[in-house]
XYZ file of C-alpha atoms in Angstrom:
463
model
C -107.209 56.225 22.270
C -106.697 60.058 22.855
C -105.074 62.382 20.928
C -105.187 66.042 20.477
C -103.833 68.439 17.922
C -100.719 68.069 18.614
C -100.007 64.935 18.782
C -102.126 64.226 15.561
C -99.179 67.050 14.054
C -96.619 63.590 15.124
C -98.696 61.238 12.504
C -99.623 64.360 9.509
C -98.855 62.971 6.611
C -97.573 65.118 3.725
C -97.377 65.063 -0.366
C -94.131 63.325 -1.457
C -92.625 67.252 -2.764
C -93.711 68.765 1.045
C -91.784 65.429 3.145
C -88.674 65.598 0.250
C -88.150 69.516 0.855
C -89.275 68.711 4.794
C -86.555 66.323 4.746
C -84.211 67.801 2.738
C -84.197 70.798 5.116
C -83.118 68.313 8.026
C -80.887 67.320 6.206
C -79.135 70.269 5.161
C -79.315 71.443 8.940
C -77.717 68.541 10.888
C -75.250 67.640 7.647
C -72.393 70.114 8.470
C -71.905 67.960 12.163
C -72.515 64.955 10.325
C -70.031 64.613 8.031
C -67.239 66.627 10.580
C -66.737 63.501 12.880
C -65.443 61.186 9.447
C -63.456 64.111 8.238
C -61.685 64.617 11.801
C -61.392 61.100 12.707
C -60.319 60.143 8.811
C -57.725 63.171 8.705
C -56.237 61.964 12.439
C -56.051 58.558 11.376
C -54.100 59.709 8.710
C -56.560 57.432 6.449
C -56.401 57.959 2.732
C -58.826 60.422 0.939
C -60.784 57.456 -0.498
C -61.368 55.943 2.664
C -62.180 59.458 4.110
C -64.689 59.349 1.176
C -65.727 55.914 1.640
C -66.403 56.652 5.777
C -68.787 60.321 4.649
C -70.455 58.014 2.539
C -71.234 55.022 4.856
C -71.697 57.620 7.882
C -74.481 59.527 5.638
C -76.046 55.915 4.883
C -76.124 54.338 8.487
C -77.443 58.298 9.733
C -80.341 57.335 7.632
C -81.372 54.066 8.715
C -80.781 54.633 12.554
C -82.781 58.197 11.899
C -85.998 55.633 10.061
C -85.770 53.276 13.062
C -86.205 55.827 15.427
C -89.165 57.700 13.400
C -91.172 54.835 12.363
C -89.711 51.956 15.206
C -89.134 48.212 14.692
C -90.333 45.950 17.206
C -89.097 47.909 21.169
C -86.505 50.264 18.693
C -87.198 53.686 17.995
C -89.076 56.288 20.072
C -91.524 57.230 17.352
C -91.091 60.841 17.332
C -89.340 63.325 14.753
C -86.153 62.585 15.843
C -82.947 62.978 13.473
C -80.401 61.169 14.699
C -76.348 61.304 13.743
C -72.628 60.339 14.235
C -71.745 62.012 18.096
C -69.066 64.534 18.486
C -68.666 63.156 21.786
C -66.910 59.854 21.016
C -64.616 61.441 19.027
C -61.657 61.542 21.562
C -61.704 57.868 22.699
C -61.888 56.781 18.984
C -59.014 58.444 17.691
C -56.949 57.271 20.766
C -58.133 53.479 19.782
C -57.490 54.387 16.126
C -54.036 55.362 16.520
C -53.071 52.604 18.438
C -51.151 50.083 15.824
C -52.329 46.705 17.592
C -55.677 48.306 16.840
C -56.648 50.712 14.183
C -59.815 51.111 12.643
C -60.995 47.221 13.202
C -60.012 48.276 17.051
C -62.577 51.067 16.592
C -65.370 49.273 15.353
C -65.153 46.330 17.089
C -65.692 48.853 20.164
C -68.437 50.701 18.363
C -70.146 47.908 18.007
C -69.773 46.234 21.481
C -71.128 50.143 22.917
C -74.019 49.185 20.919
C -74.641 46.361 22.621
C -74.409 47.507 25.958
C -76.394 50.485 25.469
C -78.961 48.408 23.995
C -79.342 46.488 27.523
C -78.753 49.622 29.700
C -81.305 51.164 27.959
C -84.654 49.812 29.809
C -82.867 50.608 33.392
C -81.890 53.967 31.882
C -85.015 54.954 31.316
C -86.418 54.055 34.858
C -84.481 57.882 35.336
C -86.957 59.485 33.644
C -88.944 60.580 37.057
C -85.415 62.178 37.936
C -86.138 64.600 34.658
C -88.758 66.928 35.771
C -89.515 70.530 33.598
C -86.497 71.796 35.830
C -84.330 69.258 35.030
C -85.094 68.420 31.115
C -85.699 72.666 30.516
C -82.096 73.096 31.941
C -80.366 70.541 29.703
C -81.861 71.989 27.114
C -80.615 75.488 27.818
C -77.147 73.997 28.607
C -76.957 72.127 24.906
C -77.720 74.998 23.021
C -75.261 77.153 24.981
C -72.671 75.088 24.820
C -73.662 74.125 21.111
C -73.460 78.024 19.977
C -69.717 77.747 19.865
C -70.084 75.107 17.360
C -72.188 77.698 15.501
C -70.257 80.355 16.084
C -66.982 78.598 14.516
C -68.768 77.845 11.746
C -70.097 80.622 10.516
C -66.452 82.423 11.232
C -65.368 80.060 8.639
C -63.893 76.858 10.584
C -62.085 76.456 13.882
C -59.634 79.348 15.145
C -56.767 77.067 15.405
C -55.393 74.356 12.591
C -53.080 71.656 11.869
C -49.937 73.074 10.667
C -46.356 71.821 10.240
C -45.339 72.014 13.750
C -48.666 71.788 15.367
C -51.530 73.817 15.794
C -51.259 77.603 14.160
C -53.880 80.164 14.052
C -56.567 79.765 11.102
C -55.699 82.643 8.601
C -59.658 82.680 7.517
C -61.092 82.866 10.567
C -63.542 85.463 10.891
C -63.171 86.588 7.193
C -65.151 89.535 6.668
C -66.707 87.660 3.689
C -67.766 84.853 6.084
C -69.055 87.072 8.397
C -71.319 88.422 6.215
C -72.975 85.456 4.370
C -73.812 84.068 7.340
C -75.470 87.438 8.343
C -76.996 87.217 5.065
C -78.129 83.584 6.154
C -79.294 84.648 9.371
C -81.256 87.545 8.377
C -82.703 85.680 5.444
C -84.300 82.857 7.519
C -85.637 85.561 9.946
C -87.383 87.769 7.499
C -88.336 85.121 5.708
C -89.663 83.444 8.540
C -91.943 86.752 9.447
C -93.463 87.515 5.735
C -93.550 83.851 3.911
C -96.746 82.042 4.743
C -97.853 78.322 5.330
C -95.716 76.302 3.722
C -92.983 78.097 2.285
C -92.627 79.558 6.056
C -91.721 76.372 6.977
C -88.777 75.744 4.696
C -87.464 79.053 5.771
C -83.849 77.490 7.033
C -83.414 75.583 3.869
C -84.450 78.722 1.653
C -81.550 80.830 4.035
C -78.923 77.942 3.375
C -79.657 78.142 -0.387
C -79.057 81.502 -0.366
C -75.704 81.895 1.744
C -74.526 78.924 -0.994
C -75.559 80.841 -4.425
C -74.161 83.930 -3.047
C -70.616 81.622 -1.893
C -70.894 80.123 -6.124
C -71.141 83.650 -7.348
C -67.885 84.728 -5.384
C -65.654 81.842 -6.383
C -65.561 80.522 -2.693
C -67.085 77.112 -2.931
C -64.602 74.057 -4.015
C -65.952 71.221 -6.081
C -62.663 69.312 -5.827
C -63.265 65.972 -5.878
C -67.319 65.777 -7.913
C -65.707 64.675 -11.366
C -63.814 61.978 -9.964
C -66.653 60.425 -7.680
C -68.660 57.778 -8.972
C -72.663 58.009 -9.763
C -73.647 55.279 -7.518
C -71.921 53.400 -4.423
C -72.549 49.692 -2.366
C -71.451 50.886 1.254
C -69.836 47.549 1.757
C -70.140 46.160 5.537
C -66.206 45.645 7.154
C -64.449 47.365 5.327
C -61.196 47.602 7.333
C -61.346 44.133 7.780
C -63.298 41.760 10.712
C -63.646 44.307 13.898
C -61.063 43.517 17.123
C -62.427 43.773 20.577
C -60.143 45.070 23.156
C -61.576 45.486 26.570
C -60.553 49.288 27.094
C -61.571 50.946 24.335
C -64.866 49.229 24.502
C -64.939 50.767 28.493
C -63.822 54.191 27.138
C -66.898 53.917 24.575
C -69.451 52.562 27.152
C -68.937 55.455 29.132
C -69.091 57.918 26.206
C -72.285 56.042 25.854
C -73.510 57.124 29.572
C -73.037 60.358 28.715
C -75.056 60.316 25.352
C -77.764 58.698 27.209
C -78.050 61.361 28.959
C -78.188 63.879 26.414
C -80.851 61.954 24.403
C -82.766 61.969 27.324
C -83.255 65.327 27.657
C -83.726 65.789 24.107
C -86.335 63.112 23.788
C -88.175 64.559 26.608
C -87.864 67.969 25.365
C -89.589 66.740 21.673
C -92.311 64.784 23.637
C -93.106 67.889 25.610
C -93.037 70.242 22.050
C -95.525 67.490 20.627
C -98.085 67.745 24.089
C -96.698 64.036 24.843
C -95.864 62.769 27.932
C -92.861 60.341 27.080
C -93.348 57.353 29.174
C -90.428 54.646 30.654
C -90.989 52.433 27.389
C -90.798 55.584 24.910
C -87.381 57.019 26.460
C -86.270 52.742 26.572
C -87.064 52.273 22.354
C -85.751 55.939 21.890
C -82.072 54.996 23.452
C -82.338 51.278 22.408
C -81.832 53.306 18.721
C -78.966 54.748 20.013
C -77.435 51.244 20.907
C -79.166 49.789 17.223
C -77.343 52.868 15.858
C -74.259 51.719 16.963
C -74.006 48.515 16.105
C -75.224 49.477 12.443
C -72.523 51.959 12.287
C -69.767 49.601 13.318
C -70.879 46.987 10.710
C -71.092 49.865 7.925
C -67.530 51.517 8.924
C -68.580 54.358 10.880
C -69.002 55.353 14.134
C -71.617 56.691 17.327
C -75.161 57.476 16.874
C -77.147 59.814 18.598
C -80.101 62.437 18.630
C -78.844 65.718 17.028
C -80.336 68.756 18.756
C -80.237 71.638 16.379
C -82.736 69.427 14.334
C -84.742 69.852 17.959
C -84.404 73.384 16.916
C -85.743 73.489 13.193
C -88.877 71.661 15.189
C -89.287 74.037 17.185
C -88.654 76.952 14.280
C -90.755 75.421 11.614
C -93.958 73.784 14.033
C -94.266 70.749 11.558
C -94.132 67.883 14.278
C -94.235 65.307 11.754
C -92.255 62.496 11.816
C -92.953 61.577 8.919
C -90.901 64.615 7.467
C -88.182 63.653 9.629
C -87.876 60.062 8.441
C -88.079 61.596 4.664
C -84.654 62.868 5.736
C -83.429 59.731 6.722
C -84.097 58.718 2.921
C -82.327 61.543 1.834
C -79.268 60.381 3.935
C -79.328 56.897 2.753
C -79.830 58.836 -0.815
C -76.338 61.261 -0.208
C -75.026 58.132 1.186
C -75.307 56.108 -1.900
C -74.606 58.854 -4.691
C -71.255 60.016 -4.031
C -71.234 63.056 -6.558
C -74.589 64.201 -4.548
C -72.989 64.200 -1.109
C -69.651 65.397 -2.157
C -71.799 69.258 -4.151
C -73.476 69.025 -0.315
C -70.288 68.435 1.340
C -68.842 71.355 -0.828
C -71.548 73.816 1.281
C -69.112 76.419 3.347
C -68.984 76.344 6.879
C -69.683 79.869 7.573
C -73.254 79.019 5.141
C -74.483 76.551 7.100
C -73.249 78.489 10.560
C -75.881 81.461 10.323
C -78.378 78.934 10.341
C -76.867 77.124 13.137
C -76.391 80.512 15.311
C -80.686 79.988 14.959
C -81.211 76.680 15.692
C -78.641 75.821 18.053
C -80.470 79.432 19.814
C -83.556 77.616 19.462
C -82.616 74.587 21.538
C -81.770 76.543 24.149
C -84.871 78.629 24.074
C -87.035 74.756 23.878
C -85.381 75.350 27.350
C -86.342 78.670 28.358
C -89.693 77.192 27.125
C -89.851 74.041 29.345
C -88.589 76.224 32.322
C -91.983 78.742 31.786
C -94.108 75.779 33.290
C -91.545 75.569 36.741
C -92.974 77.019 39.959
C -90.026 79.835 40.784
C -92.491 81.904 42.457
C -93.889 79.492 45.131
C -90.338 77.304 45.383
C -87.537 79.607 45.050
C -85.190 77.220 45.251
C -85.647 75.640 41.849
C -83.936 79.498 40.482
C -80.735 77.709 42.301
C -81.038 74.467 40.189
C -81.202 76.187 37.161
C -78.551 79.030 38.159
C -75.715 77.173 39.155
C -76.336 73.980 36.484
C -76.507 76.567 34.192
C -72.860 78.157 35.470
C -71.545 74.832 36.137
C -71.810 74.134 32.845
C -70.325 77.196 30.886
C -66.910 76.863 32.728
C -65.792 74.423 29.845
C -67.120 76.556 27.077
C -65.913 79.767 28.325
C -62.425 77.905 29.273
C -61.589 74.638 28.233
C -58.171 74.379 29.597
C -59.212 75.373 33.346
C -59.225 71.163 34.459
C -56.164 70.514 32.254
C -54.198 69.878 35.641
C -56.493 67.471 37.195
C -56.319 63.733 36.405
C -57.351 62.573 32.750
C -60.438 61.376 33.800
C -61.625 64.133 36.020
C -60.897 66.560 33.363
C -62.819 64.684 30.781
C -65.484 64.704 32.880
C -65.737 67.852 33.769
C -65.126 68.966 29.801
C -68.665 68.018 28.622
C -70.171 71.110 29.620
C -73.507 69.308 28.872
C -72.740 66.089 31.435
C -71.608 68.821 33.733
C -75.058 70.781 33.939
C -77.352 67.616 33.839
C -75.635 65.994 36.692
C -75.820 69.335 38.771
C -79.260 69.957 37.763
C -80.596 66.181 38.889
C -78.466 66.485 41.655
C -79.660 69.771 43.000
C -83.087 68.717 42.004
C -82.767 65.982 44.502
C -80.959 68.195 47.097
C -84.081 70.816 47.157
C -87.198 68.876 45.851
C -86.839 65.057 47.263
C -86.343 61.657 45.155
C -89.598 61.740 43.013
C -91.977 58.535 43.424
C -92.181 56.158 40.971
C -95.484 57.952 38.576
C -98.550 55.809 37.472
C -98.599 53.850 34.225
C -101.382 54.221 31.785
C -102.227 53.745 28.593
C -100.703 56.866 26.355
C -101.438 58.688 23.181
C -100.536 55.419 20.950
C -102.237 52.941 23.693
C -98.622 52.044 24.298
C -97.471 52.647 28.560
C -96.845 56.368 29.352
C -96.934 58.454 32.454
C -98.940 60.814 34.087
C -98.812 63.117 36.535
C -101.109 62.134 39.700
C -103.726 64.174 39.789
């Protein structure tokens, strides 16, 4: 069996406090998006606040468990690698249109969760046959495209929220957005992790994001900005209880509208999990992309049993990899217990849930920047000088895909389907980029299988 340094950094074991504040700093990264999707869905569902609670709580459970599976693998699930894994923004539209449907509701939902699952856990192997059609030019520009079109998301955030709420009589302008006081903890954020980051050492260098978050949060206690409404009246201790809403329904279209959600998600994790193998020196063979999205599919049918939703590989904890250097997963599957911790101590995740937006959005201006410069990274190794034409593969996938971030009304016109096609700026750049790819470079052969850094199938490059 080979391995080298890096890959060696995948199995490094730590002491119990390193992998708790490790995984605590995952944690605290990716639990901002985490706990959004319940709190949207819950609030357009019009579902009480206990069942809002009760959905945080089983979401931050099942994120746990899908995230272990995918660190540590069971049988072909799981991809082995530091992977953190949560509930996808990118379901979120077809759900709420199955949830508000009254011959449906929330059993409607899960029963088409959990049928999403099921598919993506056969479509994975064929899936994965793609991953010849994800060269450096390819995987480097999906990265750059996520964290561009992520940086909105980070940008919101750390202006305190969305620029538009609910109000009476539909959406109204958010009077906090860009508060000056926002504005400058998340500086404060931002600038901590970076100086800290440049003058900490070793260790303590590594928990630089979580140090940053801590800071933006004692500085939001001091000023009287942080609300604790709701930590008396949670209980200690919780039993996420499977089916919740009652046995799940299975209605043909919303179980299509998921599936193809699921596509896209695929697609995504793809280019994430190919992006991790190549920051661990791994090449990420046909099996490891197959057990990495059969977790996606596991994650899903999990989540529908538990009363939640779609799971998926969360790229700005792709960024804190990148940031920190500590490969491990072993760290990232000690933040899986953490989220199976939050999940089952209700007074725990609602303090974490009481974290500002704006806090944890100067740390995501960094790591969502980071996933696009994993890109930039990845892209270093492409031949521009010798084949000019890969500059137009990563040019115009690139452009392609900031026309929904830049204007998300511009396909508004065009038939529902086209336009949510075309509204995933992320689907929108990976298409053009394998498509171009193909256009200028050829369809690549199918590569040699041999025996990989785990004596498991991956592949090499001839020669």
């Amino acid at each position: 069996m080979n391995t080298d340094s890096k890959c060696d950094a995948i199995e490094a074991m730590f002491p119990a406090p390193k992998l708790a504040a490790l995984g605590l700093q995952h944690v605290l990264v990716m639990y901002a998006g985490a706990i959004a999707v319940p709190l949207i869905i819950g609030s357009a569902l019009n579902l009480s606040k206990d069942q809002i609670a009760m959905l945080i709580s089983a979401d931050l459970f099942c994120c746990g468990i899908v995230t272990l599976i995918q660190c540590l693998g069971i049988w072909n699930v799981g991809a082995r690698l530091p992977i953190m894994m949560g509930i996808g923004f990118t379901a979120v539209p077809p759900i709420i249109a199955t949830g508000t449907d009254p011959d449906l509701g929330m059993p409607g939902v899960l029963g088409a969760v959990i049928a999403s699952g099921v598919f993506t856990l056969l479509a994975a192997p064929y899936f994965s046959r793609w991953v010849r059609f994800f060269p450096a030019v390819v995987t480097g520009t999906v990265m750059l495209v996520i964290g561009l079109s992520l940086m909105r998301v980070g940008v919101n955030w750390a202006a305190g929220g969305q620029p538009m709420i609910k109000g009476p009589d539909g959406l109204i302008p958010n009077p906090a957005y860009g508060e000056p006081f926002a504005l400058a903890v998340a500086a404060i954020v931002l600038v901590s992790i970076l100086l800290m980051t440049r003058f900490l050492k070793g260790f303590l260098a590594n928990l630089a994001v979580l140090f940053g978050i801590g800071i933006g949060f004692a500085i939001a206690v001091a000023f009287g900005k942080v609300d604790f409404q709701g930590v008396a009246d949670a209980s200690w201790v919780t039993v996420v209880t499977p089916f919740a809403f009652g046995m799940p329904i299975f209605d043909l279209w919303a179980t299509v509208a998921l599936c193809t959600v699921m596509i896209v998600m695929m697609i995504e994790a793809t280019g994430q999990i190919l992006a991790v193998g190549d920051m661990a020196g791994r090449t990420i063979s046909e099996a490891d992309l197959a057990r990495g999205l059969r977790t996606d599919g596991l994650g899903n049918i999990i989540g529908g049993i538990f009363n939640t939703f779609t799971y998926t590989t969360y790229a700005q904890n792709v960024g804190l990899l990148q940031i920190t250097g500590v490969m491990s997963r072993w760290a990232v599957a000690a933040g899986g217990v953490v989220l199976i911790l939050l999940g089952c101590l209700p007074k725990i995740a609602f303090i974490t849930a009481s974290i500002p937006s704006y806090v944890v959005g100067g740390a995501a201006i960094v790591m969502f920047g980071m996933v696009s410069a994993t890109g930039v990274k990845i892209l270093a190794r492409v031949n521009f000088v010798d084949n000019r034409r890969n500059l137009y593969i990563v040019a115009v996938s690139v452009g392609l895909a900031m026309i929904p971030v830049v204007a998300d009304k511009i396909f508004a016109q065009l038939p529902e389907f086209i336009d949510r096609f075309f509204h995933s700026g992320v689907l929108v750049g990976t298409f053009s980029a394998v498509l171009l790819n193909l256009l200028f470079n050829g369809v690549p052969p199918r590569e040699e299988v041999q025996p990989d850094l785990l004596g498991e199938g991956a592949m090499r490059h001839p020669g």
